[in-house]
Coordinates of C-alpha atoms in Angstrom, one line a residue:
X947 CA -12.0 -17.0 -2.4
X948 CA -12.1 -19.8 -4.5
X949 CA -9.8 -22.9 -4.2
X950 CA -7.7 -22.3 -7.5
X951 CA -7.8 -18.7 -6.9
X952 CA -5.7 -19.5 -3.3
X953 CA -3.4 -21.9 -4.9
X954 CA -2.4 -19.3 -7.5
X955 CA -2.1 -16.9 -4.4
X956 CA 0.3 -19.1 -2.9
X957 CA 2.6 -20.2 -5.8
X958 CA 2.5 -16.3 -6.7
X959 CA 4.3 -15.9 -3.2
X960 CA 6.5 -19.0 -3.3
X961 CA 8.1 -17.5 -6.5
X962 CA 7.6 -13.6 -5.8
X963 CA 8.7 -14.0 -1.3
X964 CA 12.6 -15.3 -2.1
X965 CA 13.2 -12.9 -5.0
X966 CA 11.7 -9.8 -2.9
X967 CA 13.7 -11.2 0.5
X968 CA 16.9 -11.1 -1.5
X969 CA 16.7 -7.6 -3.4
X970 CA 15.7 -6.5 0.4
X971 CA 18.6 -7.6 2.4
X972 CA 21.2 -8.2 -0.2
X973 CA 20.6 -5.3 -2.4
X974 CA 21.5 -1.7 -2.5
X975 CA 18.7 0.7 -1.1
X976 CA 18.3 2.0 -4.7
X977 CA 17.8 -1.1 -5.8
X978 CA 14.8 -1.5 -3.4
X979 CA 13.5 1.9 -4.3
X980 CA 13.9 1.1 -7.9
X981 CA 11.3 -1.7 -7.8
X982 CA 8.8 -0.2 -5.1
X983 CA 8.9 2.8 -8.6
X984 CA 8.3 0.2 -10.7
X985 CA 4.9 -1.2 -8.4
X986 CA 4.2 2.7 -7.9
X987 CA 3.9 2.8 -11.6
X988 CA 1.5 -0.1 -12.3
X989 CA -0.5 0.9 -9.2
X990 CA -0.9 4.3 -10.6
X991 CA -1.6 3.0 -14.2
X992 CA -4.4 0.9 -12.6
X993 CA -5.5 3.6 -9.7
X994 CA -5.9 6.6 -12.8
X995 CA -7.3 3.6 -15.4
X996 CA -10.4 4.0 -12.5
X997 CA -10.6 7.8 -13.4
X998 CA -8.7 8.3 -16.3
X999 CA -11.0 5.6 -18.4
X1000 CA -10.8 7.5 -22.0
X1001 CA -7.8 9.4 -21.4
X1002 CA -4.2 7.8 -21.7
X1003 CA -2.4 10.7 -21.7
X1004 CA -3.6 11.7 -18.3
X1005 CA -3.3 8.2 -16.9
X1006 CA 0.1 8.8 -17.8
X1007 CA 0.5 11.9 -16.2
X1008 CA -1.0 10.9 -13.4
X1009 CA 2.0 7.9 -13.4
X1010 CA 4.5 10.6 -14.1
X1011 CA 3.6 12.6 -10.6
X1012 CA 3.3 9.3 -9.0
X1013 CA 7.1 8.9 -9.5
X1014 CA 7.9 12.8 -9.0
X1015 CA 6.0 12.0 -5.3
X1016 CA 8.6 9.1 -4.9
X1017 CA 11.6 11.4 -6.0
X1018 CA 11.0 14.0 -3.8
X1019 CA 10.2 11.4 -0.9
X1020 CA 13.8 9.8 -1.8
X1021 CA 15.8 13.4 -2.0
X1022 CA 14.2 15.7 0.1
X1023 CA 12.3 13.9 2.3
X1024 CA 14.1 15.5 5.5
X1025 CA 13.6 19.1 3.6
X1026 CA 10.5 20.8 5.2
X1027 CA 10.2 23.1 2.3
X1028 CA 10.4 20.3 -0.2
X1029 CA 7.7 18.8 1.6
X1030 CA 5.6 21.6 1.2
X1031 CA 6.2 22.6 -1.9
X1032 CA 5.1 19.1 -3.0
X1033 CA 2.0 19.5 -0.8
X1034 CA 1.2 23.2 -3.1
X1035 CA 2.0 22.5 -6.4
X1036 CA 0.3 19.3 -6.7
X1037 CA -2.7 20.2 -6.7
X1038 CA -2.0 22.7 -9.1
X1039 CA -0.7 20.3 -11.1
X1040 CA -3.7 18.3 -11.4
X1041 CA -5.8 21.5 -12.3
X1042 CA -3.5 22.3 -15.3
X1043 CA -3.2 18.3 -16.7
X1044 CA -7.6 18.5 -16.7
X1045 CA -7.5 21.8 -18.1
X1046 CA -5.2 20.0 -20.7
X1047 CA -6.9 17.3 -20.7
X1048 CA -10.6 18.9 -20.3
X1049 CA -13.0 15.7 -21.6
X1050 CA -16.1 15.2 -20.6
X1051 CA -17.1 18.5 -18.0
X1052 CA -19.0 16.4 -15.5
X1053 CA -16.1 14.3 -14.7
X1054 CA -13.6 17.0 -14.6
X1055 CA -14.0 17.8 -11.0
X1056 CA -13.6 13.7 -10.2
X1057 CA -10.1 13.9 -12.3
X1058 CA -8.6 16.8 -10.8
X1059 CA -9.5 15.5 -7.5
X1060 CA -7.9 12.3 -8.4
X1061 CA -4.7 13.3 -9.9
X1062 CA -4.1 15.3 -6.4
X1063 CA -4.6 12.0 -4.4
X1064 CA -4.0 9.5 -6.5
X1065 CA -0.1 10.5 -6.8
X1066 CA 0.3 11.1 -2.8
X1067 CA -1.7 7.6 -2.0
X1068 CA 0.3 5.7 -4.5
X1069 CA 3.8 6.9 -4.6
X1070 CA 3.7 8.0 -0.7
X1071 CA 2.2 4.7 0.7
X1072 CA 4.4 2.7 -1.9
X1073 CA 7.6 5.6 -1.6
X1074 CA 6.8 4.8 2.5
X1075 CA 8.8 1.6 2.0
X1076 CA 11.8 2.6 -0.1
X1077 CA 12.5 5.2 3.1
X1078 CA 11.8 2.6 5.6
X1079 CA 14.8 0.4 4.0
X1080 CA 17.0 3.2 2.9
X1081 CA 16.5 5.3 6.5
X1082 CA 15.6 2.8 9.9
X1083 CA 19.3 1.5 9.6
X1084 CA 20.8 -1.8 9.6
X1085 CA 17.3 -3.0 10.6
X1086 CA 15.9 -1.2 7.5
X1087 CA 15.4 -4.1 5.4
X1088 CA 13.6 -6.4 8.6
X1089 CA 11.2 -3.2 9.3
X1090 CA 9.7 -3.6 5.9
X1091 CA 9.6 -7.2 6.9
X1092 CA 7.4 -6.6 9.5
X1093 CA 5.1 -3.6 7.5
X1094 CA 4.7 -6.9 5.1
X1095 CA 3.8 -8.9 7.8
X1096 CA 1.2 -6.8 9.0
X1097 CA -0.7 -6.8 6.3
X1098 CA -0.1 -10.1 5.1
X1099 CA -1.0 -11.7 8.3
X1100 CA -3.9 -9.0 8.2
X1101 CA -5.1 -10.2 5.1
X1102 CA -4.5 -13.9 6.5
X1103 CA -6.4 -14.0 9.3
X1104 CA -9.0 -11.4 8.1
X1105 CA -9.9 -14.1 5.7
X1106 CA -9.9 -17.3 7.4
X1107 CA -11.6 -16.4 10.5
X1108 CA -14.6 -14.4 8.0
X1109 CA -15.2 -17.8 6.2
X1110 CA -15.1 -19.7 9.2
X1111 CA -16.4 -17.3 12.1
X1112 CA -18.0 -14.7 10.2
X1113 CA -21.8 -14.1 10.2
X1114 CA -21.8 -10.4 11.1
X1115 CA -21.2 -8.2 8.6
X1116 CA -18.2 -5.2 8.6
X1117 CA -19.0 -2.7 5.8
X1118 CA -21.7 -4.7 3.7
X1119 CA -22.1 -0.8 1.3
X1120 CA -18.4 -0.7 0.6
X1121 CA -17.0 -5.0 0.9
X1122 CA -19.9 -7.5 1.1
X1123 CA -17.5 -10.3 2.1
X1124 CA -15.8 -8.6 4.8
X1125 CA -17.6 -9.2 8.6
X1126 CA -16.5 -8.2 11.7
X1127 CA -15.2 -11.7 13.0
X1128 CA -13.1 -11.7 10.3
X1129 CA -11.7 -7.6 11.4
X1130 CA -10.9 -9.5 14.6
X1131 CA -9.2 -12.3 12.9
X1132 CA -7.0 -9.9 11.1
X1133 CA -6.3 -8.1 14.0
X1134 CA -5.2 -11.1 15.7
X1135 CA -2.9 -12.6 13.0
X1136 CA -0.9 -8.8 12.7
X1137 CA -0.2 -9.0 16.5
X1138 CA 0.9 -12.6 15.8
X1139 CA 3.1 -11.1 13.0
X1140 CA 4.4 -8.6 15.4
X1141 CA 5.5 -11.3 17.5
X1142 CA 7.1 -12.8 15.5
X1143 CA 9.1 -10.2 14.1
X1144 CA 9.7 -9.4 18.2
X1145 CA 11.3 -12.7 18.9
X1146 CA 12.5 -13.8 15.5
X1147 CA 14.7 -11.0 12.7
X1148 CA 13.5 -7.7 14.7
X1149 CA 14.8 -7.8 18.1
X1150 CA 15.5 -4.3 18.4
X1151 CA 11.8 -3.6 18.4
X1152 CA 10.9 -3.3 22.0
X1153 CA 7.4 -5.8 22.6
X1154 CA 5.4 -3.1 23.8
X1155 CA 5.9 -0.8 20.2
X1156 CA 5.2 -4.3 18.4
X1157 CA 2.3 -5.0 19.4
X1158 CA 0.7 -1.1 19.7
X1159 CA 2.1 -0.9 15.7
X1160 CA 0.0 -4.0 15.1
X1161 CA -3.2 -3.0 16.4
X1162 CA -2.6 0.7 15.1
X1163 CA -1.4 -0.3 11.3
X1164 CA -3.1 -3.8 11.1
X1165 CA -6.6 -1.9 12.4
X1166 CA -5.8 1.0 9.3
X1167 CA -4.0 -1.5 7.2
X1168 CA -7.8 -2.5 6.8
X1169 CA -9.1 0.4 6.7
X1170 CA -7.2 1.1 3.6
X1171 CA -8.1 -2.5 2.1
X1172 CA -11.8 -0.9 2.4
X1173 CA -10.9 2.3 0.7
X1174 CA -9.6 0.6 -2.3
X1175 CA -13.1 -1.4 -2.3
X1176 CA -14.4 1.9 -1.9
X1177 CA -12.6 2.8 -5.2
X1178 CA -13.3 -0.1 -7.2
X1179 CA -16.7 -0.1 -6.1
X1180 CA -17.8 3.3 -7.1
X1181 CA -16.5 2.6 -10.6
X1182 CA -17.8 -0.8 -11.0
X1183 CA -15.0 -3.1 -11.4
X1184 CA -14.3 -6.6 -9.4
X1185 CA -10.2 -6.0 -9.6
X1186 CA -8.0 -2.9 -10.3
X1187 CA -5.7 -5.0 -12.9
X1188 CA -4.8 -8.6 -13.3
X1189 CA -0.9 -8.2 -13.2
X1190 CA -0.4 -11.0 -10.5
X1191 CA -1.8 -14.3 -10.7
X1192 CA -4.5 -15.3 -8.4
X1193 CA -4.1 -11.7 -6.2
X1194 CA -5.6 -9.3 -9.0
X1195 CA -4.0 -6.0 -9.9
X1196 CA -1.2 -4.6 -8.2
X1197 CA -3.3 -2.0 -6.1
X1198 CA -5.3 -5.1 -5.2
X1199 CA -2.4 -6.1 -3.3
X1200 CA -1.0 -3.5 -1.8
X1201 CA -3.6 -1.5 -0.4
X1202 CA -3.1 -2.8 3.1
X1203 CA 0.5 -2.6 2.6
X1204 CA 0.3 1.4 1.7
X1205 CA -1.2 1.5 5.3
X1206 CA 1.2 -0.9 7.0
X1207 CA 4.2 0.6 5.3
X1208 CA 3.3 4.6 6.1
X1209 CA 2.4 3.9 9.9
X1210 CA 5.4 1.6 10.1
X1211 CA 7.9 4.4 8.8
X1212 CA 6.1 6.6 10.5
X1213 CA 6.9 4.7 13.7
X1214 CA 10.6 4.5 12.7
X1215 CA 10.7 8.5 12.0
X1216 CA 9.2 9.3 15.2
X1217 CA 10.2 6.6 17.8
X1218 CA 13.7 6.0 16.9
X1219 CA 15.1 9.2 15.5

């Protein structure tokens, strides 16, 4: 990572981190959910632009179920027949937008494939956060704190302790850069974040669930940051957008966070029903 391209990361955050923090804990739910939509929607735009090269009008359907994932997430999210009825007619879905849509034949496979992930990856990861602010309480707001702190820290110390540790390499086929010191490193920083969230804004988190969700989602949280190299990398592009300055697309971003967010609602849903 260049110089520059770290500055721009950190005045991106300086300007983005107080306007997010406010909307979070001074806003209405539905004004959280509102903007995780609207970062659902870019994502998607840039996750279908991957498969959906020559064909706007799918890329825009595949934005279109993106959002219906997030509805039904936000209004029948406790409703076990919702749930499944999302899970059946989404796929279907996809078939009948490439049937639409046909195109090219040999690709048609790739698209209906992606517009039955693409929408559950995207709006569930993403729709992962609006239910973590909207249903963990009066600590809703400061457990999406700490799925953001996961990954950030993730990201953090993933990177430092690669440049300045890392020989070895992680996943050379899929991320080049990425070695295992600096896997270590990111595992590190997230348990660091987890304490901090433990002793700072988050004290109804017992210590023992902090740290196990940092190893858990910080490990996947990079797991997922591989599968969207995995993405970009089979379709031969450096970033998924270049929406935010210095960080790259949107998806770019957040693909940690998807991870981070899920397994932390998850967590919430579970533990402390």
């Amino acid at each position: 990572m260049a110089a520059s391209n770290l500055t721009m990361r950190v005045l991106s955050a300086l300007v983005a981190g107080p306007l997010i923090l406010a909307l979070l804990y001074l806003g209405p739910s539905w004004g959280w959910a509102l903007l995780v939509a609207a970062a659902a929607s870019i994502g998607a735009l840039e996750f279908f632009a991957m498969t959906h090269a020559d064909d706007r009008a799918g890329r825009l359907a595949g934005v279109a179920l993106t959002l219906v994932v997030i509805g039904v997430l936000w209004w029948f999210g406790r409703s076990p027949s919702a749930l499944l009825a999302l899970l059946f007619l989404l796929p279907l879905a996809a078939m009948l937008v490439t049937l639409a849509r046909l195109g090219e034949m040999r690709t048609a496979a790739l698209r209906v494939l992606a517009v039955s992930f693409g929408p559950l990856y995207v709006g569930g990861g993403l729709g992962a956060l609006a239910l973590l602010r909207r249903d963990a309480g009066a600590d809703g707001p400061s457990f999406v704190v700490l799925a953001l702190l996961l990954s950030w820290f993730s990201d953090t110390g993933a990177y430092f302790a690669g440049r300045f540790l890392g020989k070895r390499k992680l996943y050379e086929a899929v991320s080049p850069k990425k070695t295992v010191a600096g896997a270590l490193g990111g595992l590190l920083f997230a348990v660091l974040g987890a304490l901090l969230a433990h002793a700072w804004f988050l004290r109804s988190l017992p210590l023992v669930d902090g740290l196990a969700l940092a190893i858990v989602a910080g490990g996947l949280g990079q797991a997922g940051d591989l599968g969207e190299s995995l993405f970009k990398r089979s379709f031969g592009i450096k970033d998924s957008g270049g929406i935010v300055p210095g960080h790259g697309g949107i998806l770019d971003r957040v693909d940690a966070l998807i991870v981070t967010g899920t397994i932390t609602y998850l967590y919430v849903l579970w533990a402390r029903s």
